[in-house]
Coordinates of C-alpha atoms in Angstrom, one line a residue:
Chain A
X1 CA 101.6 -58.1 -119.4
X2 CA 102.4 -61.6 -119.2
X3 CA 102.0 -63.3 -115.4
X4 CA 105.6 -64.7 -114.7
X5 CA 104.1 -67.2 -112.3
X6 CA 100.7 -69.0 -112.7
X7 CA 99.5 -71.6 -110.6
X8 CA 96.3 -73.4 -112.7
X9 CA 94.1 -75.5 -109.6
X10 CA 97.0 -76.4 -107.5
X11 CA 95.8 -79.2 -105.0
X12 CA 97.5 -81.1 -102.8
X13 CA 97.1 -82.6 -99.1
X14 CA 96.7 -78.8 -98.0
X15 CA 96.1 -76.7 -101.0
X16 CA 92.3 -76.5 -102.6
X17 CA 92.4 -75.8 -105.8
X18 CA 94.3 -72.7 -106.3
X19 CA 94.5 -70.6 -109.2
X20 CA 96.8 -67.5 -108.5
X21 CA 98.6 -65.0 -111.2
X22 CA 101.6 -63.6 -110.3
X23 CA 102.9 -60.8 -112.8
X24 CA 106.3 -60.0 -114.1
X25 CA 108.4 -58.3 -111.4
X26 CA 105.5 -58.0 -109.0
X27 CA 106.0 -58.5 -105.3
X28 CA 103.0 -60.5 -103.9
X29 CA 102.4 -61.2 -100.3
X30 CA 100.7 -64.5 -99.1
X31 CA 98.9 -63.5 -96.2
X32 CA 97.4 -65.9 -93.8
X33 CA 97.4 -67.6 -90.3
X34 CA 99.8 -70.3 -89.3
X35 CA 99.1 -73.6 -90.9
X36 CA 96.8 -72.3 -93.8
X37 CA 99.3 -73.7 -96.5
X38 CA 101.7 -70.6 -97.1
X39 CA 105.1 -72.8 -96.9
X40 CA 103.3 -75.7 -99.2
X41 CA 102.6 -73.4 -101.7
X42 CA 106.0 -72.1 -102.5
X43 CA 107.2 -75.6 -101.9
X44 CA 104.5 -76.2 -104.7
X45 CA 106.2 -73.7 -106.8
X46 CA 109.9 -74.2 -106.0
X47 CA 109.2 -78.2 -107.2
X48 CA 109.8 -79.3 -103.3
X49 CA 106.3 -80.7 -102.7
X50 CA 103.7 -83.2 -104.4
X51 CA 100.6 -81.5 -106.3
X52 CA 98.3 -81.8 -108.8
X53 CA 97.5 -79.2 -110.9
X54 CA 99.6 -76.9 -113.1
X55 CA 102.4 -74.4 -112.5
X56 CA 103.2 -72.3 -115.2
X57 CA 106.6 -69.9 -115.6
X58 CA 106.2 -67.2 -118.2
X59 CA 103.5 -69.2 -119.6
X60 CA 104.9 -72.7 -120.1
X61 CA 104.5 -75.4 -117.5
X62 CA 107.0 -76.4 -115.4
X63 CA 105.3 -79.3 -113.6
X64 CA 108.2 -82.1 -114.6
X65 CA 111.2 -79.6 -113.9
X66 CA 113.3 -81.1 -111.2
X67 CA 113.6 -78.4 -108.2
X68 CA 117.2 -77.6 -109.4
X69 CA 116.3 -77.0 -112.8
X70 CA 113.6 -74.3 -112.1
X71 CA 115.9 -71.4 -111.7
X72 CA 113.5 -70.4 -108.4
X73 CA 115.5 -68.7 -105.5
X74 CA 113.9 -69.6 -102.4
X75 CA 114.5 -67.8 -99.0
X76 CA 113.9 -70.7 -96.5
X77 CA 112.3 -69.4 -93.2
X78 CA 115.0 -70.9 -90.8
X79 CA 117.5 -69.7 -93.5
X80 CA 119.0 -73.1 -93.8
X81 CA 122.6 -71.4 -94.3
X82 CA 125.2 -74.2 -95.0
X83 CA 127.0 -74.5 -91.1
X84 CA 130.2 -76.0 -92.4
X85 CA 130.7 -73.2 -95.3
X86 CA 131.9 -69.5 -94.8
X87 CA 129.7 -66.6 -95.9
X88 CA 131.6 -66.3 -99.6
X89 CA 130.9 -70.2 -100.1
X90 CA 127.2 -70.4 -99.2
X91 CA 126.6 -67.2 -101.5
X92 CA 128.6 -68.9 -104.3
X93 CA 127.2 -72.6 -103.8
X94 CA 124.6 -72.0 -106.3
X95 CA 126.6 -70.8 -109.2
X96 CA 129.5 -73.5 -108.1
X97 CA 126.9 -76.7 -108.6
X98 CA 126.0 -75.0 -111.6
X99 CA 129.8 -74.8 -112.8
X100 CA 129.8 -71.4 -113.6
X101 CA 133.2 -69.7 -114.7
X102 CA 135.3 -68.7 -111.7
X103 CA 135.9 -65.3 -112.7
X104 CA 131.8 -64.7 -113.2
X105 CA 131.6 -66.4 -109.6
X106 CA 133.8 -63.7 -108.2
X107 CA 132.2 -61.1 -110.0
X108 CA 128.9 -62.1 -108.4
X109 CA 130.3 -62.6 -105.3
X110 CA 131.8 -59.2 -104.8
X111 CA 128.5 -57.6 -106.3
X112 CA 126.3 -59.3 -103.9
X113 CA 128.7 -58.6 -100.6
X114 CA 128.3 -55.1 -101.8
X115 CA 124.3 -55.2 -102.4
X116 CA 124.0 -56.7 -98.9
X117 CA 126.5 -54.5 -97.2
X118 CA 128.5 -57.5 -95.9
X119 CA 131.9 -57.4 -97.7
X120 CA 133.3 -57.6 -93.8
X121 CA 131.5 -60.7 -92.9
X122 CA 132.9 -62.7 -96.4
X123 CA 135.0 -65.2 -94.2
X124 CA 133.0 -65.9 -91.4
X125 CA 131.1 -68.5 -90.6
X126 CA 127.4 -68.6 -90.2
X127 CA 127.3 -69.6 -86.5
X128 CA 129.2 -66.3 -85.7
X129 CA 126.6 -64.2 -87.6
X130 CA 123.8 -62.0 -86.0
X131 CA 120.0 -63.1 -86.7
X132 CA 119.9 -60.1 -89.6
X133 CA 123.7 -61.0 -90.6
X134 CA 122.4 -64.4 -91.3
X135 CA 119.1 -63.3 -93.1
X136 CA 121.5 -61.0 -95.7
X137 CA 123.5 -64.3 -96.1
X138 CA 121.0 -65.9 -97.2
X139 CA 118.9 -63.6 -99.5
X140 CA 122.2 -63.2 -101.2
X141 CA 123.1 -66.8 -101.5
X142 CA 119.3 -67.2 -102.8
X143 CA 119.6 -64.2 -105.1
X144 CA 122.9 -65.1 -106.6
X145 CA 122.4 -67.4 -109.3
X146 CA 119.7 -64.4 -110.6
X147 CA 116.6 -66.3 -110.4
X148 CA 113.5 -65.1 -112.4
X149 CA 111.5 -65.7 -109.2
X150 CA 112.2 -65.1 -105.4
X151 CA 110.5 -67.2 -103.0
X152 CA 110.8 -65.6 -99.2
X153 CA 109.2 -67.6 -96.1
X154 CA 108.7 -65.6 -93.1
X155 CA 112.2 -64.0 -93.8
X156 CA 111.9 -61.3 -91.2
X157 CA 109.8 -63.8 -88.6
X158 CA 112.7 -64.5 -86.2
X159 CA 114.2 -61.1 -85.5
X160 CA 113.7 -58.3 -83.5
X161 CA 111.2 -55.7 -84.3
X162 CA 113.9 -53.2 -85.4
X163 CA 116.0 -54.9 -87.5
X164 CA 112.6 -56.8 -88.8
X165 CA 111.4 -53.0 -89.7
X166 CA 114.8 -52.3 -91.4
X167 CA 115.4 -55.3 -93.3
X168 CA 111.7 -54.8 -94.8
X169 CA 112.4 -51.6 -96.2
X170 CA 115.8 -53.0 -97.7
X171 CA 114.2 -55.6 -99.0
X172 CA 111.4 -53.7 -100.8
X173 CA 113.8 -51.2 -102.3
X174 CA 116.0 -54.1 -103.5
X175 CA 113.3 -56.1 -105.0
X176 CA 112.0 -52.8 -106.7
X177 CA 115.7 -52.5 -107.5
X178 CA 116.2 -55.9 -108.9
X179 CA 113.0 -55.9 -110.4
X180 CA 112.6 -59.6 -109.7
X181 CA 109.2 -61.4 -109.5
X182 CA 108.5 -62.1 -105.9
X183 CA 106.4 -64.3 -103.6
X184 CA 106.4 -63.1 -100.0
X185 CA 104.7 -65.2 -97.1
X186 CA 103.9 -63.8 -93.7
X187 CA 101.3 -64.1 -91.0
X188 CA 102.0 -60.6 -90.4
X189 CA 99.2 -58.2 -91.8
X190 CA 101.2 -55.1 -91.3
X191 CA 104.2 -56.5 -93.2
X192 CA 102.1 -57.5 -95.8
X193 CA 100.6 -53.9 -96.3
X194 CA 103.8 -52.2 -96.1
X195 CA 105.6 -54.7 -98.9
X196 CA 103.3 -56.0 -100.6
X197 CA 102.0 -54.9 -104.6
X198 CA 99.0 -57.3 -104.0
X199 CA 97.8 -59.2 -100.7
X200 CA 96.8 -62.9 -101.4
X201 CA 94.9 -63.9 -98.3
X202 CA 95.1 -67.7 -97.6
X203 CA 93.1 -69.7 -95.1
X204 CA 93.0 -73.8 -94.8
X205 CA 94.4 -74.1 -98.0
X206 CA 92.0 -72.2 -99.8
X207 CA 93.1 -68.5 -101.5
X208 CA 90.0 -66.1 -99.8
X209 CA 91.0 -63.3 -101.5
X210 CA 93.6 -61.3 -104.0
X211 CA 94.1 -58.0 -104.3
X212 CA 95.7 -54.2 -103.4
X213 CA 96.4 -53.7 -99.7
X214 CA 93.7 -51.5 -99.9
X215 CA 91.2 -53.4 -101.7
X216 CA 91.9 -56.4 -98.9
X217 CA 91.7 -54.0 -96.0
X218 CA 88.7 -51.7 -97.1
X219 CA 86.7 -54.5 -99.0
X220 CA 87.1 -58.0 -97.0
X221 CA 85.4 -60.5 -99.2
X222 CA 84.6 -62.8 -96.3
X223 CA 84.2 -63.4 -92.9
X224 CA 87.7 -65.1 -92.7
X225 CA 89.7 -62.1 -94.6
X226 CA 88.0 -59.6 -92.4
X227 CA 88.6 -61.9 -89.2
X228 CA 92.2 -62.4 -90.4
X229 CA 93.3 -58.3 -91.1
X230 CA 91.5 -57.8 -87.8
X231 CA 88.1 -56.7 -88.5
X232 CA 88.7 -52.7 -89.3
X233 CA 86.3 -50.2 -88.5
X234 CA 85.3 -48.2 -92.1
X235 CA 84.0 -45.1 -91.9
X236 CA 82.5 -43.0 -94.9
X237 CA 84.3 -39.5 -95.6
X238 CA 81.9 -36.6 -96.5
X239 CA 84.0 -33.7 -96.5
X240 CA 88.3 -33.5 -96.2
X241 CA 91.0 -30.7 -96.4
X242 CA 94.0 -30.6 -95.7
X243 CA 95.2 -29.0 -92.6
X244 CA 99.3 -29.2 -93.2
X245 CA 102.0 -31.0 -91.5
X246 CA 101.2 -33.6 -93.7
X247 CA 97.6 -34.2 -92.1
X248 CA 94.2 -33.7 -93.7
X249 CA 90.7 -33.3 -91.4
X250 CA 88.0 -35.6 -92.5
X251 CA 84.5 -35.6 -91.5
X252 CA 82.9 -38.5 -91.7
X253 CA 79.1 -37.3 -90.5
X254 CA 79.5 -36.8 -86.9
X255 CA 83.2 -37.4 -86.2
X256 CA 85.8 -35.3 -87.3
X257 CA 88.8 -37.2 -88.0
X258 CA 92.7 -36.1 -88.3
X259 CA 94.3 -38.6 -90.6
X260 CA 97.6 -38.8 -92.3
X261 CA 97.2 -37.1 -96.0
X262 CA 98.2 -38.9 -98.9
X263 CA 98.4 -36.2 -101.4
X264 CA 94.8 -36.5 -102.4
X265 CA 90.8 -36.8 -101.6
X266 CA 89.5 -40.2 -99.6
X267 CA 86.3 -41.6 -99.8
X268 CA 86.5 -43.9 -96.7
X269 CA 88.7 -44.3 -93.8
X270 CA 89.6 -47.4 -91.8
X271 CA 91.0 -48.0 -87.9
X272 CA 91.8 -51.5 -86.8
X273 CA 90.3 -52.3 -83.3
X274 CA 93.6 -52.8 -81.9
X275 CA 94.4 -49.6 -82.8
X276 CA 92.1 -47.8 -80.9
X277 CA 93.2 -46.7 -77.3
X278 CA 90.3 -47.0 -74.9
X279 CA 90.8 -45.1 -71.3
X280 CA 88.4 -44.5 -68.5
X281 CA 89.6 -40.8 -67.8
X282 CA 89.6 -38.1 -70.2
X283 CA 93.0 -38.7 -72.0
X284 CA 95.5 -35.5 -71.9
X285 CA 96.4 -33.8 -74.8
X286 CA 94.8 -31.6 -77.1
X287 CA 91.3 -32.7 -78.3
X288 CA 92.1 -34.2 -81.7
X289 CA 91.0 -37.9 -82.9
X290 CA 89.7 -37.9 -78.8
X291 CA 86.0 -38.9 -78.6
X292 CA 83.7 -40.0 -76.0
X293 CA 81.9 -43.3 -76.5
X294 CA 79.1 -45.5 -74.6
X295 CA 79.9 -49.0 -74.4
X296 CA 77.1 -51.2 -76.2
X297 CA 78.9 -54.9 -76.0
X298 CA 81.6 -56.6 -74.1
X299 CA 83.0 -60.1 -75.6
X300 CA 86.1 -60.8 -73.2
X301 CA 87.5 -63.7 -74.7
X302 CA 91.1 -63.6 -73.6
X303 CA 94.0 -62.6 -74.2
X304 CA 91.8 -59.7 -76.2
X305 CA 88.6 -58.2 -74.8
X306 CA 86.5 -56.9 -77.7
X307 CA 84.3 -53.7 -77.2
X308 CA 81.5 -52.2 -79.2
X309 CA 81.2 -48.6 -78.7
X310 CA 78.7 -46.3 -79.8
X311 CA 80.3 -42.9 -80.6
X312 CA 78.3 -40.1 -82.2
X313 CA 76.1 -41.8 -85.2
X314 CA 78.8 -44.3 -85.4
X315 CA 79.5 -47.7 -83.9
X316 CA 83.1 -48.2 -83.4
X317 CA 84.9 -51.9 -82.6
X318 CA 87.7 -51.9 -80.3
X319 CA 90.2 -54.1 -78.3
X320 CA 92.0 -54.2 -75.0
X321 CA 94.3 -57.1 -73.9
X322 CA 91.6 -58.9 -71.3
X323 CA 93.6 -58.1 -68.3
X324 CA 93.7 -54.1 -68.8
X325 CA 89.9 -54.8 -69.6
X326 CA 89.3 -55.9 -66.1
X327 CA 91.0 -53.2 -64.5
X328 CA 89.6 -51.0 -66.3
X329 CA 85.9 -52.2 -65.1
X330 CA 84.1 -52.2 -68.3
X331 CA 80.8 -52.9 -68.8
X332 CA 77.9 -52.3 -70.8
X333 CA 76.5 -48.9 -70.7
X334 CA 79.7 -47.4 -69.3
X335 CA 81.3 -44.0 -70.8
X336 CA 84.5 -44.0 -71.7
X337 CA 87.2 -42.2 -73.9
X338 CA 88.3 -43.1 -77.2
X339 CA 92.1 -42.1 -79.2
X340 CA 92.2 -43.3 -82.6
X341 CA 95.9 -43.5 -82.9
X342 CA 97.2 -41.1 -86.1
X343 CA 99.5 -43.3 -87.6
X344 CA 97.4 -46.6 -88.2
X345 CA 94.2 -44.7 -89.5
X346 CA 94.0 -46.2 -93.3
X347 CA 92.4 -44.3 -96.1
X348 CA 91.1 -45.4 -99.4
X349 CA 91.3 -43.6 -102.8
X350 CA 88.4 -45.2 -104.5
X351 CA 87.8 -43.2 -107.9
X352 CA 85.0 -45.9 -108.7
X353 CA 82.9 -44.6 -105.9
Chain B
X1 CA 134.1 -82.1 -77.5
X2 CA 136.4 -84.2 -76.0
X3 CA 139.3 -82.1 -74.1
X4 CA 142.9 -82.0 -75.9
X5 CA 146.1 -84.2 -74.2
X6 CA 148.1 -82.1 -73.0
X7 CA 151.3 -83.2 -71.4
X8 CA 152.0 -81.2 -68.2
X9 CA 150.3 -81.9 -65.2
X10 CA 149.1 -85.1 -66.5
X11 CA 152.3 -86.7 -66.5
X12 CA 152.7 -86.2 -62.6
X13 CA 150.2 -89.1 -61.5
X14 CA 152.0 -91.3 -63.9
X15 CA 155.3 -90.7 -62.6
X16 CA 154.1 -91.0 -59.0
X17 CA 152.3 -94.4 -60.2
X18 CA 155.4 -95.3 -61.5
X19 CA 157.8 -94.6 -58.6
X20 CA 155.9 -96.4 -56.5
X21 CA 155.8 -99.5 -58.2
X22 CA 159.3 -99.1 -58.6
X23 CA 159.8 -98.4 -54.9
X24 CA 157.4 -101.1 -53.9
X25 CA 159.2 -104.2 -56.0
X26 CA 162.5 -103.2 -54.8
X27 CA 161.8 -103.0 -51.3
X28 CA 160.5 -106.4 -51.5
X29 CA 157.0 -105.1 -49.7
X30 CA 154.9 -106.7 -51.9
X31 CA 153.8 -110.6 -51.7
X32 CA 154.4 -113.2 -54.9
X33 CA 157.8 -111.0 -55.4
X34 CA 158.6 -113.2 -58.3
X35 CA 155.8 -112.3 -60.0
X36 CA 156.4 -108.5 -59.7
X37 CA 159.4 -107.3 -61.5
X38 CA 160.3 -103.5 -60.9
X39 CA 159.4 -101.0 -63.3
X40 CA 163.3 -100.3 -64.1
X41 CA 163.5 -104.3 -64.9
X42 CA 160.5 -103.9 -67.2
X43 CA 162.1 -101.1 -69.1
X44 CA 165.5 -103.0 -69.5
X45 CA 163.7 -105.9 -71.1
X46 CA 161.7 -103.6 -73.5
X47 CA 164.9 -102.2 -74.8
X48 CA 166.0 -105.7 -75.1
X49 CA 163.0 -106.9 -76.9
X50 CA 164.0 -103.9 -79.2
X51 CA 167.3 -105.0 -79.8
X52 CA 166.8 -108.0 -80.8
X53 CA 163.9 -107.6 -82.8
X54 CA 161.5 -109.8 -80.9
X55 CA 159.3 -107.3 -79.8
X56 CA 159.6 -104.8 -83.5
X57 CA 159.1 -108.3 -85.5
X58 CA 155.5 -109.2 -83.5
X59 CA 154.3 -105.5 -83.3
X60 CA 154.8 -104.9 -86.7
X61 CA 153.0 -107.9 -87.8
X62 CA 149.8 -107.0 -85.3
X63 CA 149.9 -103.2 -86.9
X64 CA 149.9 -104.5 -90.7
X65 CA 146.9 -106.8 -89.5
X66 CA 145.2 -103.9 -87.9
X67 CA 146.0 -101.5 -90.4
X68 CA 144.5 -103.6 -93.1
X69 CA 141.7 -104.6 -91.5
X70 CA 140.7 -101.3 -90.3
X71 CA 141.1 -99.9 -93.5
X72 CA 138.9 -102.2 -95.4
X73 CA 136.4 -102.3 -92.8
X74 CA 136.2 -98.5 -92.6
X75 CA 136.1 -98.2 -96.4
X76 CA 133.6 -100.5 -96.6
X77 CA 131.3 -99.3 -93.8
X78 CA 131.7 -96.0 -95.1
X79 CA 130.5 -97.2 -98.4
X80 CA 127.7 -99.4 -97.4
X81 CA 126.6 -96.4 -95.0
X82 CA 126.8 -93.8 -97.3
X83 CA 124.3 -95.9 -99.7
X84 CA 122.0 -96.6 -96.7
X85 CA 121.9 -93.1 -95.8
X86 CA 121.2 -91.7 -98.9
X87 CA 118.9 -94.3 -100.9
X88 CA 115.9 -95.1 -98.6
X89 CA 115.8 -98.5 -101.0
X90 CA 118.9 -99.6 -99.9
X91 CA 118.5 -98.9 -96.4
X92 CA 115.2 -100.7 -96.3
X93 CA 116.9 -104.0 -97.9
X94 CA 120.2 -104.0 -96.0
X95 CA 119.1 -102.5 -92.6
X96 CA 117.4 -105.9 -91.4
X97 CA 120.5 -107.8 -92.4
X98 CA 122.7 -105.3 -90.8
X99 CA 120.4 -105.2 -87.1
X100 CA 120.9 -108.8 -87.3
X101 CA 124.7 -109.1 -87.5
X102 CA 125.8 -106.2 -85.8
X103 CA 125.4 -107.2 -82.2
X104 CA 127.4 -110.3 -82.8
X105 CA 130.9 -109.9 -80.8
X106 CA 133.5 -109.6 -83.4
X107 CA 135.5 -112.7 -81.6
X108 CA 132.4 -114.6 -81.7
X109 CA 133.1 -115.2 -85.7
X110 CA 136.8 -116.5 -84.5
X111 CA 135.7 -120.2 -84.8
X112 CA 133.7 -119.7 -87.7
X113 CA 136.5 -118.0 -89.8
X114 CA 139.4 -120.2 -88.4
X115 CA 137.5 -123.0 -90.4
X116 CA 136.5 -120.7 -93.4
X117 CA 139.5 -119.1 -93.7
X118 CA 142.2 -121.4 -92.1
X119 CA 144.5 -120.3 -89.6
X120 CA 146.7 -117.7 -92.0
X121 CA 146.9 -113.7 -92.2
X122 CA 143.5 -113.4 -93.8
X123 CA 142.1 -114.4 -90.4
X124 CA 143.1 -111.7 -87.9
X125 CA 142.3 -109.3 -91.0
X126 CA 138.9 -110.5 -91.6
X127 CA 138.1 -110.2 -87.9
X128 CA 139.6 -106.7 -87.8
X129 CA 137.2 -106.0 -91.1
X130 CA 134.2 -107.3 -89.0
X131 CA 134.9 -105.2 -85.7
X132 CA 135.0 -102.3 -87.7
X133 CA 132.6 -102.4 -90.9
X134 CA 129.4 -102.7 -88.7
X135 CA 130.0 -99.8 -86.8
X136 CA 131.4 -97.4 -88.8
X137 CA 128.5 -98.2 -91.3
X138 CA 125.8 -97.7 -88.5
X139 CA 127.4 -94.3 -87.7
X140 CA 127.6 -93.1 -91.1
X141 CA 123.8 -94.1 -91.6
X142 CA 123.0 -92.2 -88.6
X143 CA 125.5 -89.2 -89.5
X144 CA 123.8 -88.9 -93.0
X145 CA 120.3 -89.2 -91.8
X146 CA 120.7 -86.8 -89.0
X147 CA 121.2 -83.7 -91.5
X148 CA 118.9 -81.1 -91.7
X149 CA 116.2 -81.8 -94.6
X150 CA 116.4 -78.0 -94.9
X151 CA 119.6 -77.7 -96.0
X152 CA 119.3 -80.4 -98.6
X153 CA 116.3 -78.7 -99.7
X154 CA 118.3 -75.3 -100.4
X155 CA 120.7 -77.1 -102.4
X156 CA 118.2 -78.5 -104.3
X157 CA 116.7 -75.3 -105.1
X158 CA 120.4 -73.7 -105.8
X159 CA 120.6 -75.8 -108.4
X160 CA 122.8 -78.8 -107.2
X161 CA 122.2 -82.5 -108.6
X162 CA 121.2 -85.2 -106.2
X163 CA 125.2 -86.6 -106.2
X164 CA 126.4 -82.7 -105.7
X165 CA 124.7 -82.2 -102.6
X166 CA 125.4 -85.7 -101.2
X167 CA 129.4 -84.5 -101.5
X168 CA 128.8 -80.8 -100.7
X169 CA 126.5 -81.0 -98.4
X170 CA 125.2 -84.2 -96.6
X171 CA 129.1 -85.9 -96.3
X172 CA 130.7 -82.8 -94.8
X173 CA 127.7 -82.4 -92.0
X174 CA 128.1 -86.1 -91.6
X175 CA 131.6 -85.6 -90.7
X176 CA 131.3 -85.6 -86.8
X177 CA 129.1 -88.4 -86.4
X178 CA 131.4 -90.8 -89.1
X179 CA 134.2 -90.2 -87.2
X180 CA 132.7 -91.2 -83.9
X181 CA 132.6 -94.4 -85.1
X182 CA 135.8 -94.3 -86.6
X183 CA 137.5 -93.3 -83.7
X184 CA 136.1 -95.6 -81.5
X185 CA 136.6 -98.5 -83.7
X186 CA 140.7 -97.5 -83.6
X187 CA 141.0 -98.4 -80.1
X188 CA 138.9 -101.7 -80.4
X189 CA 140.4 -102.9 -83.6
X190 CA 143.4 -103.4 -81.2
X191 CA 141.5 -104.8 -78.2
X192 CA 140.3 -107.5 -81.0
X193 CA 143.3 -108.4 -82.3
X194 CA 145.2 -109.1 -79.3
X195 CA 142.4 -111.4 -78.4
X196 CA 142.4 -113.0 -82.0
X197 CA 146.4 -113.6 -81.8
X198 CA 146.4 -114.9 -78.1
X199 CA 143.6 -117.5 -78.9
X200 CA 144.7 -118.7 -82.8
X201 CA 147.2 -116.9 -84.3
X202 CA 151.1 -117.7 -83.6
X203 CA 152.4 -114.3 -83.9
X204 CA 151.9 -110.9 -83.1
X205 CA 151.9 -109.0 -79.7
X206 CA 148.9 -111.0 -78.7
X207 CA 150.7 -114.3 -79.5
X208 CA 154.2 -113.0 -77.7
X209 CA 151.6 -112.1 -74.4
X210 CA 150.9 -116.0 -74.2
X211 CA 154.2 -117.2 -74.6
X212 CA 155.8 -114.9 -72.0
X213 CA 152.7 -116.0 -69.8
X214 CA 154.0 -119.8 -70.4
X215 CA 157.4 -119.0 -69.6
X216 CA 156.6 -117.1 -66.4
X217 CA 158.0 -113.7 -68.1
X218 CA 156.3 -111.1 -66.1
X219 CA 158.4 -108.4 -67.7
X220 CA 157.6 -109.2 -71.1
X221 CA 154.1 -109.4 -70.5
X222 CA 153.9 -105.7 -69.0
X223 CA 156.2 -104.6 -72.1
X224 CA 153.5 -106.0 -74.2
X225 CA 150.7 -104.1 -72.3
X226 CA 152.6 -101.1 -72.7
X227 CA 152.7 -100.8 -76.4
X228 CA 149.0 -102.0 -76.5
X229 CA 148.2 -99.2 -74.3
X230 CA 150.2 -96.8 -76.4
X231 CA 148.7 -97.8 -79.5
X232 CA 145.1 -97.8 -78.7
X233 CA 145.4 -94.2 -77.3
X234 CA 147.5 -92.9 -80.4
X235 CA 145.0 -94.5 -82.4
X236 CA 142.6 -93.0 -81.1
X237 CA 144.0 -89.6 -80.9
X238 CA 144.7 -89.6 -84.1
X239 CA 141.1 -89.7 -85.2
X240 CA 140.2 -87.3 -82.7
X241 CA 142.9 -84.9 -84.5
X242 CA 141.5 -85.2 -88.0
X243 CA 137.7 -85.0 -86.8
X244 CA 138.6 -81.5 -85.3
X245 CA 140.5 -80.4 -88.1
X246 CA 137.9 -81.2 -90.1
X247 CA 134.9 -79.3 -88.2
X248 CA 136.8 -77.2 -85.6
X249 CA 135.9 -74.2 -88.4
X250 CA 132.3 -74.3 -88.6
X251 CA 131.2 -76.7 -85.1

């Protein structure tokens, strides 16, 4: 397949020699902490930031193409809706400045308003819209000129949890419906896993690892990646069997764990330290995914306290908010109970190994 | 946002003031009676001056000077301000010069202009031009520079050329700032023209004021002051109204 976007040796004040290929129709998530260079990389692609190296669109370099001719849809982090234009005028702005025929503009406007389900907002001004509505308008505006490439810069970070989850689902289905090559920037690992065909982890201007969410999660290539995705506990899977209700039972050699069943056998499972619940007393409920462990190490570095536990033959890493850790009187040698949160257990289906 | 002027309760203090004035003057309780005609006498004189054409003639001369000088000054200030706000190079070149000239009070130019231009119609117009040019230019630059850079980048990625960005995004968003300048200067133009006419030019409201002084016609002086008050007020309101018409929908 032909790469839709290719970066070759892109270097500037923050990016360090970045090589990256994004395939046609793919949704690539650019994941990294604040200040890692995510937005800068989007600006490079859009032509808004200076750089050395080369950006290729469908195989041909666009380094000398000014931003307004690159044909890229860009959803800015702060959305950047034009406050003096109403929703319709915001959405059609790109079409108007490109002097498309009025009939086409009208058709496209109606299409987008329907697609985003914001027909009723057509004549509102940005100041009167809610966060989620603004987000939809900004997306419609970016999509209006039918760009080949869509760049999304943390579009959901300023929304409340529920709206952002809802829009994430909408966005994913929209992207696959339109088949538009998309780069999605976020610092939220969950968002990255949920949305991305592939994830590119960036840290201090350098690409650390590019791969499917599973590859990143089960096989972090260096400590930066591992650190950023939360140093997951990875357990081998000796036997597993389906037990109904969309669940399966996995024997990891010592621990028997219940995990979501994805339809196939699995090789490994992973769970983030923050998805392990720690309790001093025996927790109520059925005896599933509940284990007893002994603390072997405590690292209280607020806001989180990291705890190493010996559970059966395994060593698991868990995290609790430091304040709660202090209230629980955690100390080395103490015996505590663990619950592995069911829905956050990830399973790897690795055909090679 | 400035509160809108609504006739209504605001009229009451004015009416009380005028009544007190009238009564005070008629009852002879104010010392220096000769220098203090009652309100009704002033109104009478107002009427006479209108009928015999003196007021209208002088007023129209002043109005003409203000309108021409102010329009030219605003246009010039707007044009230079847009260039400076949009092109950093032009800003770098002109900003130092404007920073030096801007603080000079407009009337300070009067002696110089009297010698350069001579005492004719161009003199008051030139003074008004100077008085409106700098503030409007300054506010326009500030307005353009104040536009959110992200909006400009957004327009750029949507395919807008630089000129299109200027006309469709930057200028509309700079309107509030630009109009603040226009509004303040519209009243200022009247203050300056009067001073210029009082000092150097034999026609116009300012000249009429000075002539009334030499004839000890207090009533005419007060008539002139009333006209000035109304004009300053009207000019400022017109720009306030225009500004609200242009921005009320989205601000």
